[in-house]
PDB file of C-alpha atoms in Angstrom:
ATOM      1  CA  MET G   1     -20.547 -48.115  13.805  1.00  0.00           C
ATOM      2  CA  ILE G   2     -17.788 -46.451  11.726  1.00  0.00           C
ATOM      3  CA  ARG G   3     -14.286 -47.865  12.217  1.00  0.00           C
ATOM      4  CA  VAL G   4     -11.315 -45.585  11.862  1.00  0.00           C
ATOM      5  CA  ASN G   5      -8.078 -46.961  10.475  1.00  0.00           C
ATOM      6  CA  ASN G   6      -5.691 -45.433  13.051  1.00  0.00           C
ATOM      7  CA  ALA G   7      -2.571 -46.348  11.098  1.00  0.00           C
ATOM      8  CA  GLY G   8      -3.862 -44.683   7.939  1.00  0.00           C
ATOM      9  CA  PHE G   9      -5.081 -41.658   9.868  1.00  0.00           C
ATOM     10  CA  ARG G  10      -1.702 -41.147  11.516  1.00  0.00           C
ATOM     11  CA  LYS G  11       0.061 -41.541   8.200  1.00  0.00           C
ATOM     12  CA  HIS G  12      -2.053 -38.888   6.484  1.00  0.00           C
ATOM     13  CA  SER G  13      -1.786 -36.597   9.470  1.00  0.00           C
ATOM     14  CA  PHE G  14       1.991 -36.875   9.369  1.00  0.00           C
ATOM     15  CA  ILE G  15       1.978 -35.977   5.640  1.00  0.00           C
ATOM     16  CA  VAL G  16      -0.252 -32.932   6.196  1.00  0.00           C
ATOM     17  CA  LEU G  17       1.969 -31.799   9.149  1.00  0.00           C
ATOM     18  CA  PHE G  18       5.046 -32.198   7.019  1.00  0.00           C
ATOM     19  CA  PHE G  19       3.723 -29.939   4.245  1.00  0.00           C
ATOM     20  CA  VAL G  20       2.469 -27.334   6.705  1.00  0.00           C
ATOM     21  CA  LEU G  21       5.918 -27.195   8.350  1.00  0.00           C
ATOM     22  CA  ALA G  22       7.648 -27.096   4.969  1.00  0.00           C
ATOM     23  CA  VAL G  23       5.615 -24.060   3.876  1.00  0.00           C
ATOM     24  CA  SER G  24       6.383 -22.346   7.200  1.00  0.00           C
ATOM     25  CA  VAL G  25      10.092 -22.987   6.877  1.00  0.00           C
ATOM     26  CA  PHE G  26      10.444 -21.937   3.282  1.00  0.00           C
ATOM     27  CA  SER G  27       8.098 -18.882   3.326  1.00  0.00           C
ATOM     28  CA  LEU G  28       9.806 -15.460   3.198  1.00  0.00           C
ATOM     29  CA  SER G  29      10.204 -14.080   6.684  1.00  0.00           C
ATOM     30  CA  VAL G  30       9.782 -10.491   7.740  1.00  0.00           C
ATOM     31  CA  PRO G  31      13.126  -8.731   8.153  1.00  0.00           C
ATOM     32  CA  PRO G  32      13.716  -6.713  11.349  1.00  0.00           C
ATOM     33  CA  MET G  33      13.103  -2.941  10.936  1.00  0.00           C
ATOM     34  CA  GLN G  34      16.399  -1.154  11.077  1.00  0.00           C
ATOM     35  CA  GLY G  35      15.075   2.349  10.741  1.00  0.00           C
ATOM     36  CA  ALA G  36      13.030   4.215   8.073  1.00  0.00           C
ATOM     37  CA  VAL G  37      15.173   2.826   5.195  1.00  0.00           C
ATOM     38  CA  ASN G  38      15.699  -0.944   4.965  1.00  0.00           C
ATOM     39  CA  ASP G  39      17.652  -1.510   1.774  1.00  0.00           C
ATOM     40  CA  TRP G  40      18.123  -5.294   1.785  1.00  0.00           C
ATOM     41  CA  ALA G  41      18.435  -5.257  -2.029  1.00  0.00           C
ATOM     42  CA  GLY G  42      21.370  -2.805  -1.859  1.00  0.00           C
ATOM     43  CA  ILE G  43      20.029  -0.487  -4.582  1.00  0.00           C
ATOM     44  CA  LEU G  44      20.629   2.810  -2.774  1.00  0.00           C
ATOM     45  CA  SER G  45      23.976   4.567  -2.599  1.00  0.00           C
ATOM     46  CA  ALA G  46      25.255   5.716   0.842  1.00  0.00           C
ATOM     47  CA  SER G  47      24.325   9.332   0.058  1.00  0.00           C
ATOM     48  CA  GLU G  48      20.865   8.396  -1.179  1.00  0.00           C
ATOM     49  CA  LYS G  49      20.178   6.274   1.884  1.00  0.00           C
ATOM     50  CA  ASN G  50      21.301   9.072   4.201  1.00  0.00           C
ATOM     51  CA  GLU G  51      19.204  11.673   2.403  1.00  0.00           C
ATOM     52  CA  LEU G  52      16.136   9.481   2.554  1.00  0.00           C
ATOM     53  CA  GLU G  53      16.515   8.463   6.122  1.00  0.00           C
ATOM     54  CA  THR G  54      17.173  11.997   7.240  1.00  0.00           C
ATOM     55  CA  PHE G  55      14.009  13.133   5.521  1.00  0.00           C
ATOM     56  CA  LEU G  56      11.805  10.335   6.850  1.00  0.00           C
ATOM     57  CA  ASN G  57      13.144  10.683  10.396  1.00  0.00           C
ATOM     58  CA  ALA G  58      12.392  14.408  10.284  1.00  0.00           C
ATOM     59  CA  THR G  59       8.910  13.658   8.988  1.00  0.00           C
ATOM     60  CA  ASN G  60       8.319  11.268  11.907  1.00  0.00           C
ATOM     61  CA  ASP G  61       9.639  13.748  14.487  1.00  0.00           C
ATOM     62  CA  GLN G  62       7.685  16.720  13.134  1.00  0.00           C
ATOM     63  CA  THR G  63       4.383  15.119  12.072  1.00  0.00           C
ATOM     64  CA  SER G  64       4.293  11.645  13.642  1.00  0.00           C
ATOM     65  CA  VAL G  65       3.681  10.226  10.132  1.00  0.00           C
ATOM     66  CA  GLN G  66       5.889   7.156   9.602  1.00  0.00           C
ATOM     67  CA  VAL G  67       6.925   6.242   6.118  1.00  0.00           C
ATOM     68  CA  ALA G  68       9.280   3.254   5.817  1.00  0.00           C
ATOM     69  CA  VAL G  69      11.060   1.888   2.776  1.00  0.00           C
ATOM     70  CA  LEU G  70      11.868  -1.773   2.291  1.00  0.00           C
ATOM     71  CA  THR G  71      13.781  -3.202  -0.678  1.00  0.00           C
ATOM     72  CA  LEU G  72      14.173  -6.898  -1.195  1.00  0.00           C
ATOM     73  CA  PRO G  73      16.264  -9.003  -3.621  1.00  0.00           C
ATOM     74  CA  SER G  74      13.252 -11.304  -4.143  1.00  0.00           C
ATOM     75  CA  LEU G  75       9.821 -12.210  -2.764  1.00  0.00           C
ATOM     76  CA  GLU G  76      10.844 -15.900  -2.991  1.00  0.00           C
ATOM     77  CA  GLY G  77       7.455 -16.964  -4.275  1.00  0.00           C
ATOM     78  CA  GLU G  78       5.369 -14.870  -1.827  1.00  0.00           C
ATOM     79  CA  SER G  79       2.482 -12.753  -2.983  1.00  0.00           C
ATOM     80  CA  LEU G  80       3.446  -9.037  -3.043  1.00  0.00           C
ATOM     81  CA  GLU G  81       0.276  -7.929  -1.292  1.00  0.00           C
ATOM     82  CA  THR G  82       0.403 -10.704   1.282  1.00  0.00           C
ATOM     83  CA  PHE G  83       4.021 -10.089   2.263  1.00  0.00           C
ATOM     84  CA  SER G  84       3.438  -6.324   2.321  1.00  0.00           C
ATOM     85  CA  MET G  85       0.676  -6.785   4.894  1.00  0.00           C
ATOM     86  CA  LYS G  86       2.919  -9.152   6.859  1.00  0.00           C
ATOM     87  CA  VAL G  87       5.573  -6.484   7.082  1.00  0.00           C
ATOM     88  CA  SER G  88       3.088  -3.711   7.928  1.00  0.00           C
ATOM     89  CA  GLU G  89       1.545  -5.800  10.693  1.00  0.00           C
ATOM     90  CA  ALA G  90       4.959  -6.723  12.103  1.00  0.00           C
ATOM     91  CA  TRP G  91       6.423  -3.267  11.959  1.00  0.00           C
ATOM     92  CA  LYS G  92       3.272  -1.433  13.079  1.00  0.00           C
ATOM     93  CA  LEU G  93       4.162   1.797  11.256  1.00  0.00           C
ATOM     94  CA  GLY G  94       2.352   4.883  12.435  1.00  0.00           C
ATOM     95  CA  GLN G  95       0.843   5.922  15.778  1.00  0.00           C
ATOM     96  CA  LYS G  96      -1.665   3.611  17.389  1.00  0.00           C
ATOM     97  CA  GLU G  97      -4.366   6.269  17.725  1.00  0.00           C
ATOM     98  CA  LYS G  98      -3.731   7.639  14.320  1.00  0.00           C
ATOM     99  CA  ASP G  99      -2.772   4.699  12.095  1.00  0.00           C
ATOM    100  CA  ASN G 100      -0.649   7.078  10.063  1.00  0.00           C
ATOM    101  CA  GLY G 101       1.985   4.757   8.594  1.00  0.00           C
ATOM    102  CA  VAL G 102       3.009   3.967   5.051  1.00  0.00           C
ATOM    103  CA  LEU G 103       5.223   1.166   3.699  1.00  0.00           C
ATOM    104  CA  LEU G 104       6.951   1.431   0.317  1.00  0.00           C
ATOM    105  CA  LEU G 105       8.009  -2.054  -0.719  1.00  0.00           C
ATOM    106  CA  VAL G 106      10.200  -2.903  -3.726  1.00  0.00           C
ATOM    107  CA  SER G 107      11.197  -6.443  -4.875  1.00  0.00           C
ATOM    108  CA  MET G 108      13.935  -6.426  -7.489  1.00  0.00           C
ATOM    109  CA  GLU G 109      13.718  -9.930  -8.972  1.00  0.00           C
ATOM    110  CA  GLU G 110       9.953  -9.681  -9.656  1.00  0.00           C
ATOM    111  CA  LYS G 111      10.216  -5.984 -10.530  1.00  0.00           C
ATOM    112  CA  LYS G 112       7.205  -5.277  -8.298  1.00  0.00           C
ATOM    113  CA  ILE G 113       6.277  -2.252  -6.115  1.00  0.00           C
ATOM    114  CA  ARG G 114       3.740  -1.893  -3.364  1.00  0.00           C
ATOM    115  CA  ILE G 115       2.584   1.105  -1.437  1.00  0.00           C
ATOM    116  CA  GLU G 116       0.731  -0.017   1.750  1.00  0.00           C
ATOM    117  CA  VAL G 117      -1.317   2.739   3.432  1.00  0.00           C
ATOM    118  CA  GLY G 118      -2.408   2.823   7.084  1.00  0.00           C
ATOM    119  CA  TYR G 119      -6.068   3.178   7.960  1.00  0.00           C
ATOM    120  CA  GLY G 120      -5.707   6.801   9.090  1.00  0.00           C
ATOM    121  CA  LEU G 121      -4.199   7.950   5.792  1.00  0.00           C
ATOM    122  CA  GLU G 122      -6.425   6.150   3.264  1.00  0.00           C
ATOM    123  CA  ASP G 123      -8.632   9.221   2.759  1.00  0.00           C
ATOM    124  CA  ARG G 124      -5.583  11.256   1.650  1.00  0.00           C
ATOM    125  CA  LEU G 125      -3.173   8.745   0.140  1.00  0.00           C
ATOM    126  CA  THR G 126      -5.854   6.920  -1.742  1.00  0.00           C
ATOM    127  CA  ASP G 127      -5.474   3.829  -3.943  1.00  0.00           C
ATOM    128  CA  ILE G 128      -5.652   6.028  -7.009  1.00  0.00           C
ATOM    129  CA  LYS G 129      -2.917   8.437  -5.839  1.00  0.00           C
ATOM    130  CA  SER G 130      -0.732   5.510  -4.696  1.00  0.00           C
ATOM    131  CA  GLY G 131      -1.071   4.017  -8.167  1.00  0.00           C
ATOM    132  CA  LEU G 132      -0.108   7.308  -9.775  1.00  0.00           C
ATOM    133  CA  ILE G 133       3.010   7.473  -7.657  1.00  0.00           C
ATOM    134  CA  ILE G 134       4.065   4.040  -8.793  1.00  0.00           C
ATOM    135  CA  ARG G 135       3.313   4.611 -12.442  1.00  0.00           C
ATOM    136  CA  ASN G 136       4.408   8.184 -12.864  1.00  0.00           C
ATOM    137  CA  ILE G 137       7.380   8.387 -10.488  1.00  0.00           C
ATOM    138  CA  ILE G 138       8.839   5.049  -9.464  1.00  0.00           C
ATOM    139  CA  ALA G 139       8.401   2.940 -12.600  1.00  0.00           C
ATOM    140  CA  PRO G 140       9.978   5.440 -15.111  1.00  0.00           C
ATOM    141  CA  ALA G 141      12.961   6.030 -12.769  1.00  0.00           C
ATOM    142  CA  PHE G 142      13.491   2.305 -12.233  1.00  0.00           C
ATOM    143  CA  GLN G 143      13.302   1.606 -15.974  1.00  0.00           C
ATOM    144  CA  SER G 144      16.232   3.996 -16.441  1.00  0.00           C
ATOM    145  CA  GLY G 145      18.193   2.402 -13.530  1.00  0.00           C
ATOM    146  CA  GLN G 146      17.699   5.408 -11.194  1.00  0.00           C
ATOM    147  CA  PHE G 147      16.424   3.459  -8.200  1.00  0.00           C
ATOM    148  CA  GLY G 148      17.420   5.976  -5.554  1.00  0.00           C
ATOM    149  CA  LYS G 149      15.909   8.878  -7.446  1.00  0.00           C
ATOM    150  CA  GLY G 150      12.609   7.084  -7.906  1.00  0.00           C
ATOM    151  CA  ILE G 151      12.307   5.993  -4.241  1.00  0.00           C
ATOM    152  CA  ILE G 152      13.257   9.441  -2.828  1.00  0.00           C
ATOM    153  CA  GLU G 153      10.894  11.331  -5.090  1.00  0.00           C
ATOM    154  CA  ALA G 154       8.082   8.890  -4.318  1.00  0.00           C
ATOM    155  CA  ALA G 155       8.730   9.129  -0.588  1.00  0.00           C
ATOM    156  CA  LYS G 156       8.684  12.919  -0.634  1.00  0.00           C
ATOM    157  CA  THR G 157       5.481  12.890  -2.649  1.00  0.00           C
ATOM    158  CA  ILE G 158       3.853  10.491  -0.224  1.00  0.00           C
ATOM    159  CA  VAL G 159       4.763  12.672   2.686  1.00  0.00           C
ATOM    160  CA  GLY G 160       3.641  15.821   0.773  1.00  0.00           C
ATOM    161  CA  ILE G 161       0.210  14.310   0.098  1.00  0.00           C
ATOM    162  CA  VAL G 162      -0.421  13.095   3.652  1.00  0.00           C
ATOM    163  CA  THR G 163       0.819  16.336   5.302  1.00  0.00           C
ATOM    164  CA  ASP G 164      -0.669  18.714   2.762  1.00  0.00           C
ATOM    165  CA  ASN G 165       2.729  20.042   1.755  1.00  0.00           C
ATOM    166  CA  GLU G 166       2.355  20.777  -1.984  1.00  0.00           C
ATOM    167  CA  GLU G 167       5.946  22.076  -2.251  1.00  0.00           C
ATOM    168  CA  ILE G 168       7.358  18.534  -2.111  1.00  0.00           C
ATOM    169  CA  ILE G 169       4.728  16.767  -4.208  1.00  0.00           C
ATOM    170  CA  SER G 170       6.179  15.702  -7.536  1.00  0.00           C
ATOM    171  CA  LYS G 171       4.879  17.562 -10.613  1.00  0.00           C
ATOM    172  CA  LYS G 172       4.534  14.148 -12.242  1.00  0.00           C
ATOM    173  CA  ILE G 173       1.362  13.668 -10.181  1.00  0.00           C
ATOM    174  CA  ASN G 174      -1.159  15.588 -12.235  1.00  0.00           C
ATOM    175  CA  LYS G 175      -3.442  17.576  -9.911  1.00  0.00           C
ATOM    176  CA  THR G 176      -6.357  16.716 -12.147  1.00  0.00           C
ATOM    177  CA  ASP G 177      -5.822  13.001 -11.561  1.00  0.00           C
ATOM    178  CA  ASN G 178      -7.439  12.908  -8.170  1.00  0.00           C
ATOM    179  CA  ASP G 179     -10.339  11.126  -6.601  1.00  0.00           C
ATOM    180  CA  ASP G 180     -12.651  14.156  -6.497  1.00  0.00           C
ATOM    181  CA  SER G 181     -12.556  14.599 -10.319  1.00  0.00           C
ATOM    182  CA  ILE G 182     -13.043  10.899 -10.953  1.00  0.00           C
ATOM    183  CA  VAL G 183     -15.916  10.584  -8.470  1.00  0.00           C
ATOM    184  CA  GLY G 184     -17.476  13.735  -9.936  1.00  0.00           C
ATOM    185  CA  PHE G 185     -17.240  12.311 -13.441  1.00  0.00           C
ATOM    186  CA  ILE G 186     -18.859   9.016 -12.284  1.00  0.00           C
ATOM    187  CA  ILE G 187     -21.716  10.931 -10.678  1.00  0.00           C
ATOM    188  CA  PHE G 188     -22.167  12.960 -13.829  1.00  0.00           C
ATOM    189  CA  ILE G 189     -22.371   9.788 -16.038  1.00  0.00           C
ATOM    190  CA  ILE G 190     -24.807   8.158 -13.590  1.00  0.00           C
ATOM    191  CA  PHE G 191     -26.944  11.318 -13.611  1.00  0.00           C
ATOM    192  CA  VAL G 192     -27.047  11.523 -17.433  1.00  0.00           C
ATOM    193  CA  LEU G 193     -27.968   7.839 -17.723  1.00  0.00           C
ATOM    194  CA  PHE G 194     -30.545   8.129 -15.004  1.00  0.00           C
ATOM    195  CA  MET G 195     -32.154  11.235 -16.431  1.00  0.00           C
ATOM    196  CA  THR G 196     -32.253   9.780 -19.917  1.00  0.00           C
ATOM    197  CA  GLY G 197     -33.992   6.706 -18.645  1.00  0.00           C
ATOM    198  CA  ALA G 198     -36.335   8.678 -16.402  1.00  0.00           C
ATOM    199  CA  LEU G 199     -37.397  11.096 -19.138  1.00  0.00           C
ATOM    200  CA  GLY G 200     -37.926   8.172 -21.483  1.00  0.00           C
ATOM    201  CA  ARG G 201     -40.173   6.341 -19.058  1.00  0.00           C
ATOM    202  CA  ARG G 202     -42.077   9.223 -17.445  1.00  0.00           C
ATOM    203  CA  GLY G 203     -41.950  12.072 -19.815  1.00  0.00           C
ATOM    204  CA  ARG G 204     -42.022  15.407 -17.982  1.00  0.00           C
ATOM    205  CA  GLY G 205     -42.692  13.748 -14.655  1.00  0.00           C
ATOM    206  CA  GLY G 206     -39.269  12.109 -14.731  1.00  0.00           C
ATOM    207  CA  CYS G 207     -37.358  15.309 -13.888  1.00  0.00           C
ATOM    208  CA  GLY G 208     -38.608  15.537 -10.315  1.00  0.00           C
ATOM    209  CA  GLY G 209     -37.732  11.963  -9.529  1.00  0.00           C
ATOM    210  CA  GLY G 210     -34.404  12.209 -11.269  1.00  0.00           C
ATOM    211  CA  LEU G 211     -33.307  15.314  -9.328  1.00  0.00           C
ATOM    212  CA  GLY G 212     -34.433  13.772  -6.079  1.00  0.00           C
ATOM    213  CA  ASN G 213     -32.324  10.673  -6.721  1.00  0.00           C
ATOM    214  CA  LEU G 214     -29.356  12.914  -7.803  1.00  0.00           C
ATOM    215  CA  PHE G 215     -29.435  14.371  -4.333  1.00  0.00           C
ATOM    216  CA  TRP G 216     -29.006  10.959  -2.773  1.00  0.00           C
ATOM    217  CA  LEU G 217     -26.298  10.017  -5.256  1.00  0.00           C
ATOM    218  CA  HIS G 218     -24.390  13.078  -4.208  1.00  0.00           C
ATOM    219  CA  LEU G 219     -24.719  12.130  -0.590  1.00  0.00           C
ATOM    220  CA  LEU G 220     -23.553   8.592  -1.267  1.00  0.00           C
ATOM    221  CA  PHE G 221     -20.627   9.377  -3.553  1.00  0.00           C
ATOM    222  CA  GLY G 222     -19.807  13.068  -3.306  1.00  0.00           C
ATOM    223  CA  GLY G 223     -17.556  12.922  -0.231  1.00  0.00           C
ATOM    224  CA  SER G 224     -15.849   9.645  -1.031  1.00  0.00           C
ATOM    225  CA  GLY G 225     -12.131   9.817  -1.597  1.00  0.00           C
ATOM    226  CA  ARG G 226     -11.156   6.460  -0.180  1.00  0.00           C
ATOM    227  CA  GLY G 227      -9.940   3.477  -2.099  1.00  0.00           C
ATOM    228  CA  GLY G 228     -11.309   0.205  -0.887  1.00  0.00           C
ATOM    229  CA  SER G 229      -9.080  -2.515  -2.059  1.00  0.00           C
ATOM    230  CA  SER G 230      -8.556  -5.207   0.491  1.00  0.00           C
ATOM    231  CA  PHE G 231      -5.446  -7.387   0.240  1.00  0.00           C
ATOM    232  CA  GLY G 232      -3.232  -9.274   2.498  1.00  0.00           C
ATOM    233  CA  GLY G 233      -3.119 -12.108   4.921  1.00  0.00           C
ATOM    234  CA  ARG G 234      -0.951 -13.629   7.585  1.00  0.00           C
ATOM    235  CA  SER G 235       1.669 -16.257   7.332  1.00  0.00           C
ATOM    236  CA  GLY G 236       4.295 -17.600   9.571  1.00  0.00           C
ATOM    237  CA  GLY G 237       8.093 -17.592   9.573  1.00  0.00           C
ATOM    238  CA  SER G 238      10.862 -15.621  11.221  1.00  0.00           C
ATOM    239  CA  PHE G 239      13.717 -13.694   9.698  1.00  0.00           C
ATOM    240  CA  GLY G 240      16.480 -16.180   8.999  1.00  0.00           C
ATOM    241  CA  GLY G 241      19.126 -14.127   7.189  1.00  0.00           C
ATOM    242  CA  GLY G 242      20.983 -10.870   7.740  1.00  0.00           C
ATOM    243  CA  SER G 243      22.502  -8.144   5.641  1.00  0.00           C
ATOM    244  CA  SER G 244      24.638  -5.118   6.298  1.00  0.00           C
ATOM    245  CA  ARG G 245      22.773  -3.266   3.590  1.00  0.00           C
ATOM    246  CA  GLY G 246      19.744  -2.388   5.812  1.00  0.00           C
ATOM    247  CA  GLY G 247      18.809   1.041   7.148  1.00  0.00           C
ATOM    248  CA  LEU G 248      20.996   3.338   9.222  1.00  0.00           C
ATOM    249  CA  GLY G 249      19.057   2.729  12.440  1.00  0.00           C
ATOM    250  CA  GLY G 250      18.211   5.568  14.786  1.00  0.00           C
ATOM    251  CA  GLY G 251      15.089   6.139  16.823  1.00  0.00           C
ATOM    252  CA  PHE G 252      12.610   5.210  14.055  1.00  0.00           C
ATOM    253  CA  ARG G 253      10.352   2.491  15.499  1.00  0.00           C
ATOM    254  CA  GLY G 254       6.777   1.498  14.811  1.00  0.00           C
ATOM    255  CA  GLY G 255       4.190   3.117  17.042  1.00  0.00           C
ATOM    256  CA  GLY G 256       1.386   0.582  16.888  1.00  0.00           C
ATOM    257  CA  GLY G 257      -0.365   1.651  13.674  1.00  0.00           C
ATOM    258  CA  SER G 258      -2.794  -0.557  11.814  1.00  0.00           C
ATOM    259  CA  PHE G 259      -3.314  -1.399   8.143  1.00  0.00           C
ATOM    260  CA  GLY G 260      -6.307  -2.685   6.247  1.00  0.00           C
ATOM    261  CA  GLY G 261      -5.068  -3.297   2.712  1.00  0.00           C
ATOM    262  CA  GLY G 262      -5.329   0.199   1.277  1.00  0.00           C
ATOM    263  CA  GLY G 263      -2.765   1.231  -1.329  1.00  0.00           C
ATOM    264  CA  ALA G 264      -1.663   0.078  -4.718  1.00  0.00           C
ATOM    265  CA  SER G 265       0.648  -2.322  -6.490  1.00  0.00           C
ATOM    266  CA  GLY G 266       2.643  -2.045  -9.775  1.00  0.00           C
ATOM    267  CA  GLY G 267       5.876  -2.787 -11.457  1.00  0.00           C
ATOM    268  CA  TRP G 268       8.447  -1.616 -13.953  1.00  0.00           C
TER     269      TRP G 268
END
């Protein structure tokens, strides 16, 4: 019969509980959504904030697409992707039946940027395109201290991509840098390698088998434009501090949208 040292068990349980509570207390909490623009880092001027919130509110009203901006002074040790998912899950950006929400998160101390994309928009605002927005639009603007310019241009490009409005998509996003061209290139390379191997093994008989397999490769990869990264997680904590530098408010509220980790991360 195994004897359990109750005193020792209680002691170790108390230690484990202490550390669990400590992590919960000191983890960064999700700030309340105060509208489409939540500038807790205070990097936007009043005019920039007003321009951005007016644009994002109009986008929400006219298309039901919800794009929210969140700037933070620091992640306070949290993972960028994990905290981005925490915010997305708490704010529930986008409509429940469409999952058409996007979160643009900026953390100043770590110089990190995250674009979190709702399920319903992952086929249009793909991981690749999200990465291009960060690298080609936000990062260069931030490096020159133009935080408002970078965020506004990025937000308009995001909306332009998901609503098929090419007029507001930044020219810094090269039209050739899209998923279709990359997937097509991958298929071409696979085809060349496959045909080279098939012809080497089978001689003339390899062409028929190679073309047959090319058909299946096209079916598997030809229509794919979706990223597939999966990040995130859940952690506890409630918002414990306030700031008057948040958004301007209004009727912008989450509609029940869901997120699955699609998007991209970067920095400047």
